[in-house]
Structure formats: C-alpha cells, structure tokens
Amino acid sequence: MSKELSYSDVSEHSSKKDLYVVIHDKVYNATSFVDEHPGGEEVLLDVGGQDATEAFEDVGHSDEAREILDGLLVGTLKRGPGDPKPKTQSYPPSHSNSSQGDAAGFGIGLYAIILVGGALAFGAYKYLQANQEGQVKV
C-alpha cells in the first residue's frame, strides 16, 4: 500500500495546511502534527517539502516521537537524477536502546549520590548538634 513519491511531489507539500517531510527516504504527512510539535510549528515548516533526516536525527528524538512518525507515513521517496542527495552521515538505528541505557545508569547514579549526600548531611547535622549540647552543659 506504500506509495512512491518523487522529490518533486514532496516539495509541493510545504505549507502548514499541507506538509510532507522526508526522513530516511520515507515520506511523512506532518500536516496533522504541525500544531502539536513540541519544538513549534516553525521547526517543521523549515523542513517542509524537503529531506529532514539530518534535522530529525540531530535533535535526538525519543522512541515515542518515532512511533508518532510511523503513524504519519505516506510512502517512500523515489529519488531522481536531479534530486538533492541524502547526507552521507550515518545515523544510529531508529530504535536504539543504548542511549536509554546510559540515561538509566546516570539516573541511578544520581539517586545514589543524592542518597549518600543526604546521609552525610544528616550525620554532620547530628554531630554538630551533639557538640553544641556538650558545650552548653560545661
């Protein structure tokens, strides 16, 4: 059921009311998502009717964003001889878990640091309180 669209076809859809973008040679109809895009409509309008792969990957979209994108799929891009070439930079797989693992590790480490810091602060408070009571009695 996937349609093949030329770069020329995609470039005709560059307005807020009719917006297509190309990401990894797949064509997405972002019209219904323009007003809901967390980065604002300008971000999408800047890449409307064009290959937005580099812009999409540079931001580092979440898995949830990629799932939303799946629902906007219209077809695939059929590149012609005069069409702009895709960037040669390689991107990580669409559903990479490595960045999530790093973030989870950082989160656990952060909680550990906060917990240890809190325990040290409480111990220092109790120590100082005990010393002040000892000085008052003498």
Short mmCIF file of N, CA, C and O in Angstrom, two decimals:
data_model
loop_
_atom_site.label_atom_id
_atom_site.label_comp_id
_atom_site.label_asym_id
_atom_site.label_seq_id
_atom_site.Cartn_x
_atom_site.Cartn_y
_atom_site.Cartn_z
N MET A 1 0.80 -1.19 0.00
CA MET A 1 0.00 0.00 0.00
C MET A 1 0.85 1.27 0.00
O MET A 1 0.32 2.34 -0.10
N SER A 2 2.14 1.13 0.14
CA SER A 2 3.03 2.29 0.21
C SER A 2 3.20 2.92 -1.16
O SER A 2 3.50 2.25 -2.13
N LYS A 3 3.00 4.25 -1.21
CA LYS A 3 3.15 4.98 -2.47
C LYS A 3 4.61 5.38 -2.64
O LYS A 3 5.32 5.57 -1.67
N GLU A 4 5.02 5.52 -3.88
CA GLU A 4 6.32 6.08 -4.19
C GLU A 4 6.10 7.51 -4.65
O GLU A 4 5.31 7.76 -5.56
N LEU A 5 6.80 8.44 -4.00
CA LEU A 5 6.67 9.85 -4.37
C LEU A 5 8.03 10.37 -4.80
O LEU A 5 9.06 10.01 -4.22
N SER A 6 8.02 11.21 -5.80
CA SER A 6 9.26 11.84 -6.24
C SER A 6 9.57 13.02 -5.33
O SER A 6 8.71 13.50 -4.59
N TYR A 7 10.81 13.50 -5.42
CA TYR A 7 11.20 14.66 -4.62
C TYR A 7 10.35 15.86 -5.04
O TYR A 7 9.98 16.68 -4.20
N SER A 8 10.01 15.92 -6.30
CA SER A 8 9.17 17.00 -6.81
C SER A 8 7.77 16.94 -6.18
O SER A 8 7.20 17.97 -5.81
N ASP A 9 7.22 15.73 -6.05
CA ASP A 9 5.91 15.55 -5.41
C ASP A 9 5.95 16.05 -3.97
O ASP A 9 5.06 16.76 -3.52
N VAL A 10 7.00 15.68 -3.26
CA VAL A 10 7.13 16.04 -1.86
C VAL A 10 7.28 17.55 -1.71
O VAL A 10 6.68 18.17 -0.82
N SER A 11 8.04 18.17 -2.58
CA SER A 11 8.30 19.61 -2.47
C SER A 11 7.04 20.46 -2.66
O SER A 11 7.00 21.61 -2.25
N GLU A 12 6.00 19.89 -3.26
CA GLU A 12 4.74 20.60 -3.43
C GLU A 12 3.95 20.70 -2.12
O GLU A 12 2.99 21.43 -2.02
N HIS A 13 4.36 19.95 -1.11
CA HIS A 13 3.66 19.90 0.18
C HIS A 13 4.52 20.58 1.25
O HIS A 13 5.13 19.92 2.09
N SER A 14 4.55 21.91 1.22
CA SER A 14 5.45 22.62 2.13
C SER A 14 4.75 23.72 2.94
O SER A 14 5.40 24.55 3.53
N SER A 15 3.43 23.69 2.97
CA SER A 15 2.70 24.71 3.74
C SER A 15 2.14 24.09 5.03
O SER A 15 2.09 22.87 5.18
N LYS A 16 1.72 24.95 5.93
CA LYS A 16 1.19 24.48 7.21
C LYS A 16 -0.03 23.59 7.03
O LYS A 16 -0.24 22.64 7.78
N LYS A 17 -0.83 23.86 6.01
CA LYS A 17 -2.05 23.09 5.78
C LYS A 17 -1.82 21.85 4.92
O LYS A 17 -2.73 21.04 4.73
N ASP A 18 -0.59 21.68 4.43
CA ASP A 18 -0.26 20.54 3.58
C ASP A 18 1.25 20.34 3.65
O ASP A 18 1.99 20.91 2.86
N LEU A 19 1.70 19.52 4.61
CA LEU A 19 3.12 19.44 4.92
C LEU A 19 3.66 18.01 4.89
O LEU A 19 3.22 17.17 5.68
N TYR A 20 4.56 17.77 3.96
CA TYR A 20 5.26 16.49 3.89
C TYR A 20 6.72 16.71 4.24
O TYR A 20 7.29 17.75 3.94
N VAL A 21 7.31 15.70 4.88
CA VAL A 21 8.75 15.70 5.14
C VAL A 21 9.30 14.33 4.79
O VAL A 21 8.58 13.33 4.84
N VAL A 22 10.57 14.30 4.45
CA VAL A 22 11.25 13.05 4.14
C VAL A 22 12.26 12.77 5.25
O VAL A 22 13.06 13.64 5.60
N ILE A 23 12.20 11.58 5.80
CA ILE A 23 13.16 11.15 6.82
C ILE A 23 13.58 9.73 6.46
O ILE A 23 12.73 8.84 6.39
N HIS A 24 14.86 9.56 6.24
CA HIS A 24 15.42 8.25 5.83
C HIS A 24 14.68 7.68 4.61
O HIS A 24 14.30 6.51 4.59
N ASP A 25 14.49 8.54 3.62
CA ASP A 25 13.84 8.18 2.36
C ASP A 25 12.41 7.66 2.52
O ASP A 25 11.88 6.97 1.66
N LYS A 26 11.77 7.98 3.62
CA LYS A 26 10.35 7.70 3.81
C LYS A 26 9.64 9.04 3.87
O LYS A 26 10.13 10.00 4.44
N VAL A 27 8.46 9.10 3.28
CA VAL A 27 7.69 10.34 3.20
C VAL A 27 6.59 10.31 4.25
O VAL A 27 5.84 9.34 4.36
N TYR A 28 6.53 11.41 5.04
CA TYR A 28 5.56 11.51 6.11
C TYR A 28 4.69 12.75 5.91
O TYR A 28 5.20 13.81 5.55
N ASN A 29 3.40 12.61 6.18
CA ASN A 29 2.47 13.73 6.13
C ASN A 29 2.38 14.30 7.54
O ASN A 29 1.69 13.76 8.40
N ALA A 30 3.06 15.41 7.78
CA ALA A 30 3.13 16.02 9.12
C ALA A 30 2.07 17.10 9.32
O ALA A 30 2.09 17.79 10.34
N THR A 31 1.13 17.23 8.40
CA THR A 31 0.12 18.28 8.47
C THR A 31 -0.65 18.25 9.78
O THR A 31 -0.82 19.27 10.44
N SER A 32 -1.08 17.08 10.19
CA SER A 32 -1.90 16.96 11.41
C SER A 32 -1.09 17.16 12.68
O SER A 32 -1.65 17.36 13.75
N PHE A 33 0.23 17.15 12.56
CA PHE A 33 1.09 17.24 13.74
C PHE A 33 1.73 18.62 13.91
O PHE A 33 2.36 18.88 14.93
N VAL A 34 1.56 19.50 12.94
CA VAL A 34 2.22 20.81 12.97
C VAL A 34 1.94 21.56 14.27
O VAL A 34 2.86 22.05 14.92
N ASP A 35 0.69 21.65 14.65
CA ASP A 35 0.32 22.42 15.85
C ASP A 35 0.72 21.72 17.15
O ASP A 35 0.82 22.36 18.20
N GLU A 36 0.96 20.43 17.10
CA GLU A 36 1.29 19.66 18.31
C GLU A 36 2.78 19.44 18.48
O GLU A 36 3.21 18.94 19.51
N HIS A 37 3.59 19.80 17.51
CA HIS A 37 5.03 19.54 17.58
C HIS A 37 5.64 20.30 18.76
O HIS A 37 5.49 21.52 18.85
N PRO A 38 6.32 19.59 19.67
CA PRO A 38 6.88 20.24 20.86
C PRO A 38 7.89 21.34 20.54
O PRO A 38 8.05 22.28 21.31
N GLY A 39 8.55 21.25 19.41
CA GLY A 39 9.54 22.27 19.05
C GLY A 39 8.92 23.48 18.35
O GLY A 39 9.63 24.41 17.99
N GLY A 40 7.63 23.44 18.16
CA GLY A 40 6.94 24.54 17.49
C GLY A 40 6.75 24.26 16.01
O GLY A 40 7.45 23.45 15.41
N GLU A 41 5.81 24.96 15.43
CA GLU A 41 5.49 24.73 14.02
C GLU A 41 6.61 25.18 13.09
O GLU A 41 6.79 24.62 12.02
N GLU A 42 7.38 26.21 13.51
CA GLU A 42 8.44 26.74 12.64
C GLU A 42 9.47 25.66 12.28
O GLU A 42 10.00 25.63 11.17
N VAL A 43 9.74 24.79 13.25
CA VAL A 43 10.72 23.73 13.03
C VAL A 43 10.29 22.84 11.86
O VAL A 43 11.10 22.51 10.99
N LEU A 44 9.03 22.47 11.86
CA LEU A 44 8.52 21.62 10.77
C LEU A 44 8.40 22.39 9.46
O LEU A 44 8.71 21.86 8.40
N LEU A 45 7.96 23.63 9.54
CA LEU A 45 7.79 24.42 8.32
C LEU A 45 9.13 24.69 7.64
O LEU A 45 9.20 24.79 6.42
N ASP A 46 10.21 24.78 8.42
CA ASP A 46 11.54 25.00 7.86
C ASP A 46 12.01 23.83 6.99
O ASP A 46 12.79 24.02 6.07
N VAL A 47 11.53 22.63 7.29
CA VAL A 47 11.96 21.45 6.53
C VAL A 47 10.83 20.87 5.69
O VAL A 47 10.98 19.80 5.11
N GLY A 48 9.71 21.57 5.64
CA GLY A 48 8.57 21.10 4.87
C GLY A 48 8.89 20.94 3.40
O GLY A 48 9.53 21.79 2.80
N GLY A 49 8.47 19.81 2.83
CA GLY A 49 8.70 19.53 1.42
C GLY A 49 10.14 19.18 1.11
O GLY A 49 10.54 19.18 -0.05
N GLN A 50 10.92 18.86 2.14
CA GLN A 50 12.35 18.57 1.96
C GLN A 50 12.75 17.30 2.71
O GLN A 50 11.97 16.73 3.46
N ASP A 51 14.02 16.94 2.55
CA ASP A 51 14.60 15.85 3.31
C ASP A 51 14.97 16.39 4.68
O ASP A 51 15.85 17.24 4.82
N ALA A 52 14.30 15.92 5.71
CA ALA A 52 14.50 16.41 7.07
C ALA A 52 15.28 15.41 7.93
O ALA A 52 15.31 15.54 9.15
N THR A 53 15.93 14.44 7.31
CA THR A 53 16.63 13.40 8.05
C THR A 53 17.67 13.98 9.01
O THR A 53 17.69 13.64 10.19
N GLU A 54 18.52 14.85 8.50
CA GLU A 54 19.58 15.41 9.34
C GLU A 54 19.00 16.20 10.52
O GLU A 54 19.42 16.02 11.67
N ALA A 55 18.00 17.03 10.26
CA ALA A 55 17.38 17.82 11.33
C ALA A 55 16.72 16.91 12.36
O ALA A 55 16.82 17.13 13.56
N PHE A 56 16.06 15.86 11.89
CA PHE A 56 15.37 14.93 12.79
C PHE A 56 16.36 14.20 13.69
O PHE A 56 16.16 14.09 14.89
N GLU A 57 17.44 13.72 13.11
CA GLU A 57 18.42 12.95 13.88
C GLU A 57 19.28 13.83 14.78
O GLU A 57 19.69 13.40 15.85
N ASP A 58 19.55 15.06 14.35
CA ASP A 58 20.36 15.97 15.17
C ASP A 58 19.68 16.28 16.51
O ASP A 58 20.36 16.50 17.51
N VAL A 59 18.37 16.30 16.52
CA VAL A 59 17.63 16.60 17.74
C VAL A 59 17.65 15.41 18.69
O VAL A 59 17.62 15.57 19.90
N GLY A 60 17.72 14.20 18.15
CA GLY A 60 17.72 13.01 19.00
C GLY A 60 16.33 12.71 19.53
O GLY A 60 16.09 12.69 20.71
N HIS A 61 15.39 12.49 18.63
CA HIS A 61 14.00 12.25 19.02
C HIS A 61 13.86 10.95 19.81
O HIS A 61 14.60 10.00 19.63
N SER A 62 12.87 10.93 20.67
CA SER A 62 12.58 9.77 21.53
C SER A 62 11.91 8.66 20.73
O SER A 62 11.48 8.86 19.59
N ASP A 63 11.79 7.50 21.38
CA ASP A 63 11.07 6.39 20.75
C ASP A 63 9.60 6.75 20.54
O ASP A 63 8.99 6.33 19.56
N GLU A 64 9.05 7.53 21.46
CA GLU A 64 7.66 7.96 21.32
C GLU A 64 7.48 8.82 20.06
O GLU A 64 6.52 8.66 19.32
N ALA A 65 8.44 9.72 19.82
CA ALA A 65 8.38 10.56 18.62
C ALA A 65 8.46 9.70 17.36
O ALA A 65 7.77 9.96 16.38
N ARG A 66 9.28 8.67 17.41
CA ARG A 66 9.43 7.78 16.26
C ARG A 66 8.15 6.98 16.02
O ARG A 66 7.78 6.68 14.89
N GLU A 67 7.45 6.64 17.10
CA GLU A 67 6.17 5.93 16.96
C GLU A 67 5.12 6.85 16.33
O GLU A 67 4.33 6.41 15.50
N ILE A 68 5.11 8.11 16.74
CA ILE A 68 4.19 9.08 16.15
C ILE A 68 4.48 9.19 14.66
O ILE A 68 3.58 9.22 13.83
N LEU A 69 5.77 9.23 14.32
CA LEU A 69 6.19 9.35 12.93
C LEU A 69 5.68 8.16 12.11
O LEU A 69 5.22 8.34 10.98
N ASP A 70 5.72 6.97 12.70
CA ASP A 70 5.23 5.78 11.99
C ASP A 70 3.77 5.94 11.57
O ASP A 70 3.36 5.47 10.51
N GLY A 71 2.99 6.63 12.40
CA GLY A 71 1.58 6.84 12.08
C GLY A 71 1.35 7.88 11.00
O GLY A 71 0.24 7.99 10.48
N LEU A 72 2.38 8.63 10.63
CA LEU A 72 2.25 9.68 9.61
C LEU A 72 2.80 9.25 8.25
O LEU A 72 2.79 10.03 7.31
N LEU A 73 3.24 8.00 8.15
CA LEU A 73 3.87 7.51 6.93
C LEU A 73 2.91 7.52 5.74
O LEU A 73 1.78 7.06 5.84
N VAL A 74 3.40 8.09 4.63
CA VAL A 74 2.61 8.17 3.40
C VAL A 74 3.17 7.22 2.35
O VAL A 74 2.44 6.57 1.63
N GLY A 75 4.49 7.14 2.27
CA GLY A 75 5.12 6.30 1.26
C GLY A 75 6.63 6.42 1.32
O GLY A 75 7.19 6.88 2.31
N THR A 76 7.27 6.04 0.22
CA THR A 76 8.72 6.11 0.15
C THR A 76 9.13 7.12 -0.92
O THR A 76 8.37 7.42 -1.83
N LEU A 77 10.33 7.63 -0.76
CA LEU A 77 10.84 8.61 -1.70
C LEU A 77 11.55 7.90 -2.85
O LEU A 77 12.37 7.02 -2.64
N LYS A 78 11.19 8.29 -4.05
CA LYS A 78 11.86 7.78 -5.25
C LYS A 78 12.73 8.91 -5.77
O LYS A 78 12.25 9.87 -6.35
N ARG A 79 14.03 8.79 -5.51
CA ARG A 79 14.96 9.86 -5.90
C ARG A 79 15.25 9.80 -7.40
O ARG A 79 15.47 8.73 -7.96
N GLY A 80 15.26 10.98 -8.00
CA GLY A 80 15.58 11.09 -9.41
C GLY A 80 16.99 11.62 -9.59
O GLY A 80 17.66 11.99 -8.62
N PRO A 81 17.47 11.69 -10.83
CA PRO A 81 18.84 12.13 -11.10
C PRO A 81 19.15 13.55 -10.63
O PRO A 81 20.24 13.82 -10.18
N GLY A 82 18.21 14.48 -10.67
CA GLY A 82 18.49 15.85 -10.28
C GLY A 82 18.16 16.17 -8.83
O GLY A 82 18.33 17.30 -8.39
N ASP A 83 17.67 15.19 -8.09
CA ASP A 83 17.26 15.42 -6.71
C ASP A 83 18.45 15.61 -5.78
O ASP A 83 19.52 15.05 -6.02
N PRO A 84 18.25 16.38 -4.71
CA PRO A 84 19.32 16.53 -3.73
C PRO A 84 19.69 15.17 -3.14
O PRO A 84 18.81 14.33 -2.90
N LYS A 85 20.96 14.97 -2.93
CA LYS A 85 21.43 13.71 -2.37
C LYS A 85 21.27 13.72 -0.85
O LYS A 85 21.41 14.75 -0.21
N PRO A 86 20.99 12.55 -0.27
CA PRO A 86 20.92 12.50 1.19
C PRO A 86 22.30 12.70 1.79
O PRO A 86 23.32 12.43 1.14
N LYS A 87 22.34 13.17 3.02
CA LYS A 87 23.63 13.35 3.70
C LYS A 87 24.26 11.98 3.89
O LYS A 87 23.58 10.99 4.14
N THR A 88 25.60 11.92 3.80
CA THR A 88 26.29 10.64 3.90
C THR A 88 26.56 10.23 5.33
O THR A 88 27.02 9.13 5.59
N GLN A 89 26.27 11.11 6.29
CA GLN A 89 26.48 10.79 7.70
C GLN A 89 25.61 9.61 8.07
O GLN A 89 24.44 9.54 7.72
N SER A 90 26.17 8.66 8.83
CA SER A 90 25.38 7.51 9.25
C SER A 90 24.71 7.85 10.58
O SER A 90 25.27 8.53 11.42
N TYR A 91 23.50 7.35 10.72
CA TYR A 91 22.72 7.62 11.92
C TYR A 91 22.51 6.32 12.66
O TYR A 91 22.50 5.24 12.08
N PRO A 92 22.28 6.40 13.97
CA PRO A 92 22.03 5.17 14.73
C PRO A 92 20.70 4.56 14.30
O PRO A 92 19.86 5.26 13.72
N PRO A 93 20.50 3.27 14.58
CA PRO A 93 19.23 2.64 14.23
C PRO A 93 18.07 3.40 14.87
O PRO A 93 18.21 4.01 15.93
N SER A 94 16.91 3.32 14.24
CA SER A 94 15.76 4.10 14.69
C SER A 94 15.38 3.84 16.14
O SER A 94 14.99 4.73 16.85
N HIS A 95 15.46 2.61 16.57
CA HIS A 95 15.03 2.30 17.93
C HIS A 95 16.21 1.82 18.75
O HIS A 95 16.26 0.69 19.20
N SER A 96 17.15 2.68 18.96
CA SER A 96 18.36 2.36 19.72
C SER A 96 18.08 2.39 21.21
O SER A 96 17.47 3.31 21.72
N ASN A 97 18.54 1.37 21.92
CA ASN A 97 18.37 1.33 23.37
C ASN A 97 19.62 1.77 24.10
O ASN A 97 19.62 1.89 25.31
N SER A 98 20.73 1.98 23.39
CA SER A 98 21.98 2.32 24.05
C SER A 98 21.89 3.65 24.78
O SER A 98 22.38 3.78 25.89
N SER A 99 21.26 4.65 24.19
CA SER A 99 21.16 5.94 24.86
C SER A 99 20.24 5.84 26.07
O SER A 99 20.46 6.50 27.07
N GLN A 100 19.23 4.99 26.01
CA GLN A 100 18.35 4.82 27.15
C GLN A 100 19.09 4.14 28.28
O GLN A 100 18.91 4.48 29.44
N GLY A 101 19.92 3.18 27.97
CA GLY A 101 20.71 2.50 28.99
C GLY A 101 21.65 3.47 29.68
O GLY A 101 21.81 3.44 30.90
N ASP A 102 22.29 4.33 28.93
CA ASP A 102 23.19 5.33 29.51
C ASP A 102 22.42 6.28 30.41
O ASP A 102 22.86 6.63 31.50
N ALA A 103 21.25 6.70 29.98
CA ALA A 103 20.45 7.63 30.77
C ALA A 103 19.98 6.96 32.05
O ALA A 103 19.97 7.57 33.11
N ALA A 104 19.58 5.69 31.97
CA ALA A 104 19.13 4.98 33.16
C ALA A 104 20.28 4.81 34.14
O ALA A 104 20.11 4.97 35.34
N GLY A 105 21.46 4.51 33.65
CA GLY A 105 22.63 4.38 34.51
C GLY A 105 22.96 5.68 35.21
O GLY A 105 23.29 5.72 36.38
N PHE A 106 22.86 6.77 34.49
CA PHE A 106 23.11 8.08 35.07
C PHE A 106 22.07 8.41 36.13
O PHE A 106 22.38 8.93 37.18
N GLY A 107 20.82 8.07 35.87
CA GLY A 107 19.74 8.34 36.82
C GLY A 107 19.94 7.59 38.12
O GLY A 107 19.77 8.15 39.20
N ILE A 108 20.31 6.32 38.05
CA ILE A 108 20.54 5.52 39.25
C ILE A 108 21.74 6.07 40.01
O ILE A 108 21.71 6.20 41.23
N GLY A 109 22.80 6.42 39.29
CA GLY A 109 23.98 7.00 39.94
C GLY A 109 23.65 8.31 40.61
O GLY A 109 24.14 8.60 41.72
N LEU A 110 22.83 9.11 39.99
CA LEU A 110 22.43 10.40 40.56
C LEU A 110 21.65 10.19 41.86
O LEU A 110 21.89 10.87 42.85
N TYR A 111 20.72 9.23 41.84
CA TYR A 111 19.98 8.93 43.07
C TYR A 111 20.92 8.44 44.17
O TYR A 111 20.74 8.80 45.34
N ALA A 112 21.89 7.63 43.83
CA ALA A 112 22.85 7.14 44.82
C ALA A 112 23.64 8.29 45.43
O ALA A 112 23.84 8.35 46.65
N ILE A 113 24.07 9.23 44.59
CA ILE A 113 24.82 10.38 45.08
C ILE A 113 23.95 11.23 46.01
O ILE A 113 24.39 11.67 47.08
N ILE A 114 22.71 11.45 45.63
CA ILE A 114 21.80 12.23 46.46
C ILE A 114 21.56 11.52 47.80
O ILE A 114 21.57 12.15 48.86
N LEU A 115 21.37 10.22 47.77
CA LEU A 115 21.14 9.45 48.99
C LEU A 115 22.34 9.52 49.92
O LEU A 115 22.21 9.80 51.11
N VAL A 116 23.54 9.29 49.39
CA VAL A 116 24.76 9.33 50.20
C VAL A 116 24.99 10.75 50.72
O VAL A 116 25.33 10.95 51.89
N GLY A 117 24.78 11.75 49.88
CA GLY A 117 24.95 13.14 50.31
C GLY A 117 23.98 13.49 51.42
O GLY A 117 24.34 14.18 52.39
N GLY A 118 22.75 13.04 51.30
CA GLY A 118 21.75 13.29 52.35
C GLY A 118 22.13 12.63 53.66
O GLY A 118 22.00 13.23 54.73
N ALA A 119 22.62 11.39 53.58
CA ALA A 119 23.05 10.68 54.80
C ALA A 119 24.23 11.41 55.45
O ALA A 119 24.28 11.55 56.68
N LEU A 120 25.20 11.87 54.64
CA LEU A 120 26.34 12.61 55.19
C LEU A 120 25.89 13.92 55.82
O LEU A 120 26.38 14.30 56.91
N ALA A 121 24.99 14.62 55.19
CA ALA A 121 24.48 15.89 55.74
C ALA A 121 23.76 15.65 57.05
O ALA A 121 23.94 16.40 58.02
N PHE A 122 22.95 14.60 57.12
CA PHE A 122 22.24 14.28 58.35
C PHE A 122 23.22 13.94 59.46
O PHE A 122 23.07 14.39 60.60
N GLY A 123 24.24 13.13 59.12
CA GLY A 123 25.26 12.77 60.11
C GLY A 123 26.01 14.00 60.61
O GLY A 123 26.26 14.14 61.82
N ALA A 124 26.36 14.91 59.72
CA ALA A 124 27.07 16.13 60.12
C ALA A 124 26.17 16.99 61.00
O ALA A 124 26.63 17.56 62.00
N TYR A 125 24.89 17.06 60.69
CA TYR A 125 23.94 17.83 61.49
C TYR A 125 23.87 17.27 62.91
O TYR A 125 23.93 18.01 63.90
N LYS A 126 23.74 15.95 63.01
CA LYS A 126 23.65 15.30 64.33
C LYS A 126 24.95 15.50 65.11
O LYS A 126 24.92 15.75 66.32
N TYR A 127 26.08 15.39 64.45
CA TYR A 127 27.38 15.58 65.10
C TYR A 127 27.50 16.99 65.65
O TYR A 127 27.88 17.20 66.81
N LEU A 128 27.17 17.99 64.84
CA LEU A 128 27.24 19.38 65.28
C LEU A 128 26.25 19.65 66.41
O LEU A 128 26.55 20.38 67.36
N GLN A 129 25.07 19.07 66.32
CA GLN A 129 24.07 19.25 67.37
C GLN A 129 24.55 18.66 68.68
O GLN A 129 24.37 19.28 69.75
N ALA A 130 25.17 17.48 68.64
CA ALA A 130 25.68 16.84 69.84
C ALA A 130 26.82 17.68 70.44
O ALA A 130 26.93 17.82 71.66
N ASN A 131 27.69 18.24 69.60
CA ASN A 131 28.78 19.07 70.09
C ASN A 131 28.27 20.36 70.73
O ASN A 131 28.83 20.83 71.72
N GLN A 132 27.24 20.95 70.19
CA GLN A 132 26.69 22.18 70.75
C GLN A 132 26.06 21.91 72.12
O GLN A 132 26.19 22.69 73.04
N GLU A 133 25.37 20.79 72.26
CA GLU A 133 24.77 20.43 73.55
C GLU A 133 25.85 20.20 74.59
O GLU A 133 25.68 20.57 75.74
N GLY A 134 26.95 19.59 74.19
CA GLY A 134 28.06 19.34 75.11
C GLY A 134 28.70 20.63 75.57
O GLY A 134 29.10 20.77 76.72
N GLN A 135 28.79 21.64 74.72
CA GLN A 135 29.41 22.91 75.07
C GLN A 135 28.52 23.71 76.02
O GLN A 135 28.98 24.43 76.88
N VAL A 136 27.20 23.61 75.88
CA VAL A 136 26.28 24.36 76.70
C VAL A 136 26.32 23.86 78.13
O VAL A 136 26.26 24.63 79.09
N LYS A 137 26.43 22.58 78.34
CA LYS A 137 26.41 21.97 79.68
C LYS A 137 27.66 22.32 80.46
O LYS A 137 27.65 22.35 81.68
N VAL A 138 28.76 22.57 79.85
CA VAL A 138 30.02 22.81 80.56
C VAL A 138 30.12 24.19 81.09
O VAL A 138 29.52 25.12 81.10
#
